[in-house]
Short mmCIF file of C-alpha atoms in Angstrom, two decimals:
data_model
loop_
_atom_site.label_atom_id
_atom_site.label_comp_id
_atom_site.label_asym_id
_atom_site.label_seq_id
_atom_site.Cartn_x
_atom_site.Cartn_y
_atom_site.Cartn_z
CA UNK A 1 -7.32 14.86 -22.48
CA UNK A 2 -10.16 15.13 -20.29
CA UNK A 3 -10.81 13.43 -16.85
CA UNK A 4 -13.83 10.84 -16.91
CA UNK A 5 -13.74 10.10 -12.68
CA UNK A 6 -17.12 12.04 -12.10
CA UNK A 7 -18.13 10.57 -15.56
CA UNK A 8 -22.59 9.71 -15.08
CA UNK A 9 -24.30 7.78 -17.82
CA UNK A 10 -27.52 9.63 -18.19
CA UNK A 11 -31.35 8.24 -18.86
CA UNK A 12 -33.68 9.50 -19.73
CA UNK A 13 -35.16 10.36 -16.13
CA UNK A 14 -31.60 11.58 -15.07
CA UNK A 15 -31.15 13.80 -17.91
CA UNK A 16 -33.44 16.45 -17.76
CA UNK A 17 -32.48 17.48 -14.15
CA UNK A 18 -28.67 17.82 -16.07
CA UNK A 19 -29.53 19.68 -18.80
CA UNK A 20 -31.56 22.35 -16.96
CA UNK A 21 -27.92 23.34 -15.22
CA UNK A 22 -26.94 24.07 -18.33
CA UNK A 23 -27.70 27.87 -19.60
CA UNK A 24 -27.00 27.12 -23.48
CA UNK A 25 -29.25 23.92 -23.64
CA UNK A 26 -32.30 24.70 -21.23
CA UNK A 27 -32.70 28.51 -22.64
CA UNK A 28 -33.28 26.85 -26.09
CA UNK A 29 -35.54 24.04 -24.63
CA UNK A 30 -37.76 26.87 -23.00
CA UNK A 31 -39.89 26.15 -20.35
CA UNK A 32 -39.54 23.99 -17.03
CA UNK A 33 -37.70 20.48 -17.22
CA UNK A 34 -39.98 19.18 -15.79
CA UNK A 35 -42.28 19.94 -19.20
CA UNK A 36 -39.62 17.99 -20.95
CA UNK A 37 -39.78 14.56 -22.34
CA UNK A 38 -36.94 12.60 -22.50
CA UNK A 39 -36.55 9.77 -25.63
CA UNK A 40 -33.17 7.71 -25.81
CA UNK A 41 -32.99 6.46 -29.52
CA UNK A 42 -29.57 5.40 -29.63
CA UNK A 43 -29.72 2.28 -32.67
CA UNK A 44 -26.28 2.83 -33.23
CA UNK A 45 -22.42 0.81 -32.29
CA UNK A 46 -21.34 2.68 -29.88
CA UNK A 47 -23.49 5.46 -27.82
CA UNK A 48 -26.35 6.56 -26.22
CA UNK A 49 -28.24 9.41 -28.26
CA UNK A 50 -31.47 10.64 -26.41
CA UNK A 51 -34.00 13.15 -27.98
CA UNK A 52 -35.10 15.81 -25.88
CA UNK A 53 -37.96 17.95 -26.67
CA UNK A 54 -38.71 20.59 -24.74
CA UNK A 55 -41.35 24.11 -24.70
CA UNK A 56 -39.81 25.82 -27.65
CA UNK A 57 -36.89 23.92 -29.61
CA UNK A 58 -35.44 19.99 -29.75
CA UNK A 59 -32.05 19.00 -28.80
CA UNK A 60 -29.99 15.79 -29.65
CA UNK A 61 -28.09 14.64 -26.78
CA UNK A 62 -25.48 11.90 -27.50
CA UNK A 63 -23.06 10.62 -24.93
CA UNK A 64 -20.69 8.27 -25.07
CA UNK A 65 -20.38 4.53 -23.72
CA UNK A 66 -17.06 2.67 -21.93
CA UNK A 67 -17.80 -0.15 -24.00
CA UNK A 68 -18.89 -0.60 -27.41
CA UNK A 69 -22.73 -0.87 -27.44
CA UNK A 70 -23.16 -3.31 -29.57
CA UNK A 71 -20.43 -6.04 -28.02
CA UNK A 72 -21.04 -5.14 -24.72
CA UNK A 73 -18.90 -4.07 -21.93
CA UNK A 74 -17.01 -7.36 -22.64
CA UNK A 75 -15.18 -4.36 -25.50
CA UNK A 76 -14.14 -1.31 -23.06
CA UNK A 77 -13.98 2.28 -25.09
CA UNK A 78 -12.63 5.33 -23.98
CA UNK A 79 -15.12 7.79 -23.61
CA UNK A 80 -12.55 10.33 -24.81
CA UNK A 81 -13.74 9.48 -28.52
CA UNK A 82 -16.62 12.37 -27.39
CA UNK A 83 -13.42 14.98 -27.22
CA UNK A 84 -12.62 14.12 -30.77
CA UNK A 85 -15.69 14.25 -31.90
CA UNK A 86 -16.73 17.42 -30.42
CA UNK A 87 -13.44 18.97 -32.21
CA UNK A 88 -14.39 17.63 -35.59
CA UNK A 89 -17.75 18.93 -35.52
CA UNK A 90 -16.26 22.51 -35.28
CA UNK A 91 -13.57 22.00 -37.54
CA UNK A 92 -15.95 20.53 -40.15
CA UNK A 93 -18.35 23.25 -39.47
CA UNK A 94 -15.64 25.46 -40.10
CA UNK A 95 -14.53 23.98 -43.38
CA UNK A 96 -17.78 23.21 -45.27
CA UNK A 97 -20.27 25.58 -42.99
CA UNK A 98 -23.65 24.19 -42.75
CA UNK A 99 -22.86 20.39 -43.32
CA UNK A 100 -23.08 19.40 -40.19
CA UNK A 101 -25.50 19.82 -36.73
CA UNK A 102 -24.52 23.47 -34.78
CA UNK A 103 -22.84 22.53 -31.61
CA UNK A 104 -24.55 24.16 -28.01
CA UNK A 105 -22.81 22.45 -25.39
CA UNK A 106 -19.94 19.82 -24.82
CA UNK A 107 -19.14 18.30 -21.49
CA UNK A 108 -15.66 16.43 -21.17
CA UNK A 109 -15.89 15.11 -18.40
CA UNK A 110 -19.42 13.63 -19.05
CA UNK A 111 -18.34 12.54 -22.48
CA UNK A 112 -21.49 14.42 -23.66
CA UNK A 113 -22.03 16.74 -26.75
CA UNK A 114 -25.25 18.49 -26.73
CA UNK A 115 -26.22 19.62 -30.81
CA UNK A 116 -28.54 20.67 -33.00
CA UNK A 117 -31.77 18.33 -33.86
CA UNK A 118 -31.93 18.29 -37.43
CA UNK A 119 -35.46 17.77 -38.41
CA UNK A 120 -37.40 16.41 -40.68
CA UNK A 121 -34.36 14.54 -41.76
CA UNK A 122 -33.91 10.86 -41.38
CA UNK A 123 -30.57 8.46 -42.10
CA UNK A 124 -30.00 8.30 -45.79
CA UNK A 125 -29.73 4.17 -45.30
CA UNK A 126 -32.83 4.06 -44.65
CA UNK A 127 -34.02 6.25 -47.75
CA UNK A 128 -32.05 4.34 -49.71
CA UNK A 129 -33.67 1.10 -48.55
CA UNK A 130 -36.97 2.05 -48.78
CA UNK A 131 -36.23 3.98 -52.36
CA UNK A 132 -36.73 7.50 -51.97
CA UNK A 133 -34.50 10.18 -53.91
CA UNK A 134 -32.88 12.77 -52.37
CA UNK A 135 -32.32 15.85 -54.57
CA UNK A 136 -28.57 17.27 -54.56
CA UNK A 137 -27.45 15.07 -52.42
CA UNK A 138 -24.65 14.04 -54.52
CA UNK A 139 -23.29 17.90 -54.92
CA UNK A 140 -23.89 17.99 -51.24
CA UNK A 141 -21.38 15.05 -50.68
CA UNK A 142 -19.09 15.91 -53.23
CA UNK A 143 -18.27 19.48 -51.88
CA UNK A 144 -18.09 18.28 -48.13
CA UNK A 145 -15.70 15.67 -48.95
CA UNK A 146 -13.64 18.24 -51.06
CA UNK A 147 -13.54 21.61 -49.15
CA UNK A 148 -13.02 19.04 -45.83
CA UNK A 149 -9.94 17.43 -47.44
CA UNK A 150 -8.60 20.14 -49.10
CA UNK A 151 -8.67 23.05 -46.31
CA UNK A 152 -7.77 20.24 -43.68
CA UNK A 153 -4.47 20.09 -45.35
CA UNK A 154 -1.24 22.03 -45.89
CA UNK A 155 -3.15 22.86 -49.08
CA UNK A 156 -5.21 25.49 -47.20
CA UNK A 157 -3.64 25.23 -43.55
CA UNK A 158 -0.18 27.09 -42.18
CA UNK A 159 2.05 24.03 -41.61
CA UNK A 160 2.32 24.66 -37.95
CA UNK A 161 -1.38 24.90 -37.42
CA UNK A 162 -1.85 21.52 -38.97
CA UNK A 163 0.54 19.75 -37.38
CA UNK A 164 -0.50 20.63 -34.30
CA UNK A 165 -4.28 19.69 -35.49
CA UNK A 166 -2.14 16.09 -36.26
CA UNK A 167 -0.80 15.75 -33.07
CA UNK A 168 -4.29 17.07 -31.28
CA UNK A 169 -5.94 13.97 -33.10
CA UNK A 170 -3.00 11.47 -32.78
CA UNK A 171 -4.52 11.11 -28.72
CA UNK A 172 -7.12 9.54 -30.64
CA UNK A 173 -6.19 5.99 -30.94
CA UNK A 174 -8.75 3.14 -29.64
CA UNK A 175 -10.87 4.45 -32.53
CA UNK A 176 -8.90 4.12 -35.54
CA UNK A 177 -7.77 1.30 -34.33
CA UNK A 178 -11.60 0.06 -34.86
CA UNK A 179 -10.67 1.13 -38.41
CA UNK A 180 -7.17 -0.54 -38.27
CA UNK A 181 -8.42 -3.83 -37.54
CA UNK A 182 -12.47 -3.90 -38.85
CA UNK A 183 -12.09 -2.34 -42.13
CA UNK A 184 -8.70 -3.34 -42.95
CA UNK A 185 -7.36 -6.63 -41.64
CA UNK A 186 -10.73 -9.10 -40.33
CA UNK A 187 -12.29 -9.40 -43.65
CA UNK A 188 -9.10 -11.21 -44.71
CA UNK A 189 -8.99 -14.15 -41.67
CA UNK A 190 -11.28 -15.48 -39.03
CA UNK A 191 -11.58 -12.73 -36.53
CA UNK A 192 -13.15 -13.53 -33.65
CA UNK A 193 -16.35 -11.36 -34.09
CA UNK A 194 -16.58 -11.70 -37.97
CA UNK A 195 -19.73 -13.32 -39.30
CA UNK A 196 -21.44 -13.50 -42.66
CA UNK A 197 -23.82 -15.35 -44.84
CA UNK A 198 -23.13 -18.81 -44.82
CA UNK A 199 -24.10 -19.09 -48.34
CA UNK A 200 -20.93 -16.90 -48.88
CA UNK A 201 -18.66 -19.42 -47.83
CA UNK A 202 -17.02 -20.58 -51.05
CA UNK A 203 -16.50 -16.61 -52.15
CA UNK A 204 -15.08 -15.85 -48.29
CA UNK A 205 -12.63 -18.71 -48.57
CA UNK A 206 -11.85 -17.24 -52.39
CA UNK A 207 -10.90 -13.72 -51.06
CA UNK A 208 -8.86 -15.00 -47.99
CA UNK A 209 -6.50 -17.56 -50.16
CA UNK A 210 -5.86 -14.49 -52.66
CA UNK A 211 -2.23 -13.16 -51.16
CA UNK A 212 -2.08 -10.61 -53.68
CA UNK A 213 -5.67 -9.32 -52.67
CA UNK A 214 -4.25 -9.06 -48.94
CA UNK A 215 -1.21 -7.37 -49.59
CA UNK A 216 -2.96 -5.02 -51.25
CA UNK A 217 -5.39 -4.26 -48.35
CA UNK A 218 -2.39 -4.00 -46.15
CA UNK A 219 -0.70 -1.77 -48.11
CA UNK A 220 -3.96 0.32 -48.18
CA UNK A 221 -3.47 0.25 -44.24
CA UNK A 222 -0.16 1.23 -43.55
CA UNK A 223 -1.07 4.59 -45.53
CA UNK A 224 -4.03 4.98 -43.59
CA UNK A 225 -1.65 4.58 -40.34
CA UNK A 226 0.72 6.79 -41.61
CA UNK A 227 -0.36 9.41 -43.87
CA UNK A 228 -1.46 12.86 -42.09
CA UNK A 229 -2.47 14.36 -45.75
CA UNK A 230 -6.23 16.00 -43.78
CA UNK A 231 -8.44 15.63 -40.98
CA UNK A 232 -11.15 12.63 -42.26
CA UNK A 233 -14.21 12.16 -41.03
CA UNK A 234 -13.56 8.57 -40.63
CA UNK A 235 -16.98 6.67 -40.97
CA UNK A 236 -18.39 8.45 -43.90
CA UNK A 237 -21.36 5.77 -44.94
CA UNK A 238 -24.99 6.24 -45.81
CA UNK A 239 -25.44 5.52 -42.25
CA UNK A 240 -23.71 9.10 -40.82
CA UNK A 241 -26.43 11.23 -43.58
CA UNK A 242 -29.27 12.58 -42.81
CA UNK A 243 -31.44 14.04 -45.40
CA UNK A 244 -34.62 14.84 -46.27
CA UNK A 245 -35.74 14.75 -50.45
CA UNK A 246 -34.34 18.08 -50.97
CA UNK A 247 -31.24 18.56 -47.46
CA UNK A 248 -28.08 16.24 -45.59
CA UNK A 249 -26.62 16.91 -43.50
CA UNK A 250 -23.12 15.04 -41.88
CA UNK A 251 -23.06 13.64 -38.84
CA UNK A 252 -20.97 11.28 -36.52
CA UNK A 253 -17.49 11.88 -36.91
CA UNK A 254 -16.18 10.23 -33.98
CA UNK A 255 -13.66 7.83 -35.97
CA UNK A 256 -11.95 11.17 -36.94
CA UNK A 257 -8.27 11.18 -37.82
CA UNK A 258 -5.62 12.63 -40.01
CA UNK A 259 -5.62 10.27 -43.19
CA UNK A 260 -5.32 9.96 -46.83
CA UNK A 261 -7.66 12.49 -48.97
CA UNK A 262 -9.14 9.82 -50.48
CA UNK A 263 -10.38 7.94 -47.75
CA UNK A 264 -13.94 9.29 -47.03
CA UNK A 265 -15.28 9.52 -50.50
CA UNK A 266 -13.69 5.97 -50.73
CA UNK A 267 -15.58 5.13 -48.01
CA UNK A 268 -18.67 6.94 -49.06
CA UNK A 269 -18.71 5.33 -52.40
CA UNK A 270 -18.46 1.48 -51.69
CA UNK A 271 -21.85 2.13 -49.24
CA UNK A 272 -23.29 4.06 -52.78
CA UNK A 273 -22.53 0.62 -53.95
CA UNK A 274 -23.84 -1.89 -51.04
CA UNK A 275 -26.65 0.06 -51.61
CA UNK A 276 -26.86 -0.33 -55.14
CA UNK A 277 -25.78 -4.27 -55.01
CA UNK A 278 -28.85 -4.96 -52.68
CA UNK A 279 -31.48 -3.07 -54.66
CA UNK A 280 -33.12 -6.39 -55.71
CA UNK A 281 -34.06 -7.34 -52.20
CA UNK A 282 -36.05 -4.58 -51.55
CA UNK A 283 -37.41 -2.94 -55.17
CA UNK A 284 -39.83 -4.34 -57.42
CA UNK A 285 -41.29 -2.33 -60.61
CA UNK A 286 -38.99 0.60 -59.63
CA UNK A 287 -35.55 -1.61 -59.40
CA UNK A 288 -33.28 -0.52 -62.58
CA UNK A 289 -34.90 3.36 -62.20
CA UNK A 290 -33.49 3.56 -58.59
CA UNK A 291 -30.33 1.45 -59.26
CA UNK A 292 -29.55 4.32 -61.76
CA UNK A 293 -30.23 6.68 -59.95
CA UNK A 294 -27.81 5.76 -57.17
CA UNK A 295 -25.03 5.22 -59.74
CA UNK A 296 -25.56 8.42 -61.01
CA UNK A 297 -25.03 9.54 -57.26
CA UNK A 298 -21.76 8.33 -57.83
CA UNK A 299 -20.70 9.60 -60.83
CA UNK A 300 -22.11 13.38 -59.93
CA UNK A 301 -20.27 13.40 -56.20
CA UNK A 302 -16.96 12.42 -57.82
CA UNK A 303 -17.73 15.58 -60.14
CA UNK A 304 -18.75 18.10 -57.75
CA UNK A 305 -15.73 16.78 -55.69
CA UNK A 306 -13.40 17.43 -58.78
CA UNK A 307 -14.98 20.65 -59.84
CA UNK A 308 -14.83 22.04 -56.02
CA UNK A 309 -11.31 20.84 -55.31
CA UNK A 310 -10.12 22.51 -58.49
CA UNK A 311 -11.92 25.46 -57.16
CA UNK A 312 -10.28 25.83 -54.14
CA UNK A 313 -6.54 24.93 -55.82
CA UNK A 314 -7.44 28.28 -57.79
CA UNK A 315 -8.38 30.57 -54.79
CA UNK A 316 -7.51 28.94 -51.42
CA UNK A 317 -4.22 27.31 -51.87
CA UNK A 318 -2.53 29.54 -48.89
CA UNK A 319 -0.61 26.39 -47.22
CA UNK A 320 3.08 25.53 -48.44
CA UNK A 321 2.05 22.41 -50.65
CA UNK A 322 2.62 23.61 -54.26
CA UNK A 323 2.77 27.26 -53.73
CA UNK A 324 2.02 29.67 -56.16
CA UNK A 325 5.82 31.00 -55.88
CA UNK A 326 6.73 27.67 -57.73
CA UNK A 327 3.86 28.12 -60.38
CA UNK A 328 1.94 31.40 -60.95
CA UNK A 329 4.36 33.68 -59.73
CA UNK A 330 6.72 32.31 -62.51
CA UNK A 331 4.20 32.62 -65.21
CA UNK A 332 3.17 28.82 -65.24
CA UNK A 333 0.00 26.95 -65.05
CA UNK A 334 -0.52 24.52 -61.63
CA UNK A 335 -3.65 22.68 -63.21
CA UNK A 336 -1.54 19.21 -64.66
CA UNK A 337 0.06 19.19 -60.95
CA UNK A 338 -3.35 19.59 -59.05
CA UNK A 339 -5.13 16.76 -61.84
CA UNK A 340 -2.00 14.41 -61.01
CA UNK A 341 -2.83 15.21 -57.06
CA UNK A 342 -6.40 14.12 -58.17
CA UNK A 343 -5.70 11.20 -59.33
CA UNK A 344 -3.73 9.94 -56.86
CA UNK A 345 -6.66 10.75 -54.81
CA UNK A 346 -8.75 8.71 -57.74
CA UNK A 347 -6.64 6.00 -56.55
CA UNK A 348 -6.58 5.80 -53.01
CA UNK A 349 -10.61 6.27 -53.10
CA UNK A 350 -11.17 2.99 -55.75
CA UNK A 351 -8.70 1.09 -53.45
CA UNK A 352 -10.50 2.03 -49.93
CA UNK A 353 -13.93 1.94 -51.84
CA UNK A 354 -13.34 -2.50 -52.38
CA UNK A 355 -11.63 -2.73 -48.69
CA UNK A 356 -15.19 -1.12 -47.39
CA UNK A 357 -17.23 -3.41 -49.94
CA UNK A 358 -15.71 -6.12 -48.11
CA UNK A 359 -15.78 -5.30 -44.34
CA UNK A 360 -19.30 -4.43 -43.96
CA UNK A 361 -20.24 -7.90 -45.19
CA UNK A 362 -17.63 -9.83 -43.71
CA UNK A 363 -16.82 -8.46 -40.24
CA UNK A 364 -18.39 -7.26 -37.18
CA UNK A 365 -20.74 -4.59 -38.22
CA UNK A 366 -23.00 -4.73 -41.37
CA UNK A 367 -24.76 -2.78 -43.19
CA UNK A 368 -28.87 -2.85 -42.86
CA UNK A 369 -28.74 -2.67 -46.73
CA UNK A 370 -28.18 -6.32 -46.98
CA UNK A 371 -28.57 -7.34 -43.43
CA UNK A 372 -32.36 -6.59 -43.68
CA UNK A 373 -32.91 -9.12 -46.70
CA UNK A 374 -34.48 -11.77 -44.76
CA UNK A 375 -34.01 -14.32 -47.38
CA UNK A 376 -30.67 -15.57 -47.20
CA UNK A 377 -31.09 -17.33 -50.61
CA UNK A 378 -31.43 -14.13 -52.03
CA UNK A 379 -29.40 -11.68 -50.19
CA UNK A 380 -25.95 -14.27 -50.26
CA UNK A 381 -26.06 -13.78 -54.64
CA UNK A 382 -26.22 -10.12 -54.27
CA UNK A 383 -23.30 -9.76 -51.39
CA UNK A 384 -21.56 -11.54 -53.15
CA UNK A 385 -21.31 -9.64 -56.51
CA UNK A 386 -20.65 -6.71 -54.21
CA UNK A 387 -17.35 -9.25 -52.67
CA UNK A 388 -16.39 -10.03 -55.91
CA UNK A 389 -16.46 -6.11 -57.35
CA UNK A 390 -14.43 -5.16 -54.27
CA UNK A 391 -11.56 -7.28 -54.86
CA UNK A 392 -11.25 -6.49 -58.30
CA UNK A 393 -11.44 -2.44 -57.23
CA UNK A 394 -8.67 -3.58 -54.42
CA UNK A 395 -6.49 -5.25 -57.06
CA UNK A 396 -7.32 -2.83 -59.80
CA UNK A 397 -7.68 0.86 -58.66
CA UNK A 398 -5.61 2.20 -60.95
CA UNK A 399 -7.47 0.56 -63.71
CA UNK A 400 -10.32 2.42 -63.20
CA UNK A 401 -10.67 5.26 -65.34
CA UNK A 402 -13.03 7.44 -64.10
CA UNK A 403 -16.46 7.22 -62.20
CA UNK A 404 -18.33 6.46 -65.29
CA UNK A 405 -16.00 3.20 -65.91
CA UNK A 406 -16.76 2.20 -62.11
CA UNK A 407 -20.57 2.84 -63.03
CA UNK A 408 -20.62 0.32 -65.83
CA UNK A 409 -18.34 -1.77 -63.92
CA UNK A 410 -21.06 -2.17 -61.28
CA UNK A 411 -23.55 -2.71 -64.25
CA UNK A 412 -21.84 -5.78 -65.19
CA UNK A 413 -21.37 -7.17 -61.67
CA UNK A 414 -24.69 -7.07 -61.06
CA UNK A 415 -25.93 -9.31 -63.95
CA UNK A 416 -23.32 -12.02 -62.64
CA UNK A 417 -23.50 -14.89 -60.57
CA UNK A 418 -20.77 -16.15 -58.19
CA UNK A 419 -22.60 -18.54 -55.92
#
């Protein structure tokens, strides 16, 4: 773990001075720093983030912050979240090259990772919000969350390699402990920093008094504690995308951890759905044209995930989960074993996808989908169809066939009214 006592929060006057000590970063910049300009843009939880433009190429600088940013230092943070984050950066570049920025330069003791500027790409949320297509995205999600998962595990991976990849992450606790508590436990009782819609009282006081509902989200929890099947990204939302209307790419992986398979294109999918649920606060002639089009989003990334993971179960499975010795070797088909894996991934995702649905509307920090409905009498009906369709995904994920079911299932939630 690395040692933060010479740790310097930057700005953007100190920064340039910094960066021009460091070969890899100023050789790209070109030019003097003094010719640089210096933009922090950080809108974000946690960090600072400052864009740094410079004679002949951009950089994104991001460090991190003892506290959480958006609490204040009232909430300390390690700063070693910016070790993690630097290692699953590589490791994801590594396992689905080109998803994510190219890493120049990482400073540990700074708690500073200087990356690529990926231009002219904005954060999907905001594409989403303003209702602009992006083409391929959903094959682009699809195979990142599949080739991630499945070559993070002892699918792909020697054993001894990954387990020492679990215990490398394991240091990282504060962080998914955010998880822990934010997306699994505070939507269900009055945290202290929870807030909502007050319009959304009666359905808030619904979910809480439903025991079944909570021991279901616990449940969800203790595998997310204690299930090492990959290496997640951990805070996979619309939010941690940037695209343009033909490219993403994947950022912001600091929540990293070993976790259930199923967990980021859980995650991923309930924000599909926010996003989906909150359509009529922000379309007008375009609404149902764009609300299918997101849903088809869904359906297609759970397809390319499918079709990709099958892919690599064919010509990657080198680790010593189901090993051809058992299967092929004897003359025997592994397909029904690696659609049963699916399935239970299927599972988890459904169950993780209603958790999410609920978190980012009930707890500390919410999504701009809704949040930026000004009208509470018209954002509180469509949270809470998007409440409602969570708890029945919590309750039910096994009763979900397929991502065309979950597609029609979001049809008819959004034609009802629980308020």
């Amino acid at each position: 773990m690395p040692d933060h006592q010479d740790y310097t929060p930057f700005s953007a006057e100190s920064l340039p001075a910094y960066l021009a000590g460091v070969a890899t970063v100023a050789g790209r910049l070109g030019g003097a720093s003094d010719n640089w300009t210096v933009t922090e843009v950080g809108d974000g939880n946690l960090n600072l983030v400052f864009i740094v433009r410079g004679v002949d190429a951009t950089v994104i600088v991001k460090q991190a912050l003892p506290y959480v940013r958006l609490v204040g230092d009232s909430w300390p943070l390690p700063l070693y979240r910016a070790f993690f984050e630097h290692h699953a950066l590589r490791r994801q570049a590594e396992r689905d090259p080109g998803s994510v920025p190219e890493l120049y330069h990482f400073d540990e003791g700074n708690a500073l990772i200087a990356m690529e500027f990926i231009a002219p790409h904005v954060i999907l949320r905001r594409k989403l919000i303003n209702g602009e297509k992006v083409e391929g995205l959903a094959g682009f999600l699809g195979r990142f969350c599949a080739r991630t998962a499945f070559r993070g595990s002892e699918l792909s991976m020697a054993s001894a390699a990954k387990k020492a990849d679990v215990g490398l992450f394991s240091g990282n606790v504060e962080i998914p402990a955010i998880t822990e508590s934010l997306v699994f436990t505070d939507s269900y009782y009055d945290a202290e920093r929870n807030h909502h819609t007050p319009e959304l009282a009666p359905v808030v006081a619904r979910l809480r008094s439903d025991v079944a509902l909570k021991a279901r989200a616990q449940r969800m929890l203790m595998k997310f504690a204690s299930n090492t099947e990959t290496m997640v990204h951990g805070d996979l939302h619309s939010g941690s995308i940037m695209s343009t209307g033909t490219e993403s790419r994947v950022i912001d992986p600091e929540f990293v951890q070993y976790a259930p398979m199923g967990f980021d294109i859980g995650m991923l999918t309930a924000n599909f759905l926010m996003a989906y649920f909150s359509q009529p606060g922000h379309r007008g002639e375009d609404l149902d044209d764009f609300q299918e089009w997101i849903l088809s989003v869904i359906c297609e990334c759970f397809d390319a995930f499918e079709a990709e993971f099958i892919h690599l179960w064919r010509t990657e499975r080198t680790g010593m989960l189901y090993p051809r010795a058992l299967f092929e070797d004897q003359g025997q088909e592994s397909e029904g074993a690696c659609k049963a894996l699916l399935a239970d991934i299927w599972g988890d995702a459904m169950a993780i996808c209603g958790i999410e649905m609920h978190r980012r509307i009930l707890t500390l920090a919410h999504n701009a989908d809704f949040e930026e409905i000004g009208d509470t009498a018209i954002r509180a009906p469509l949270e809470a169809r998007n409440l409602m369709m969570g708890a029945e995904l919590v309750l039910g994920a096994g009763d979900v066939a397929d991502a065309f079911q979950l597609a029609d299932m979001a049809r008819s939630f959004n034609k009802r009214d629980f308020l």
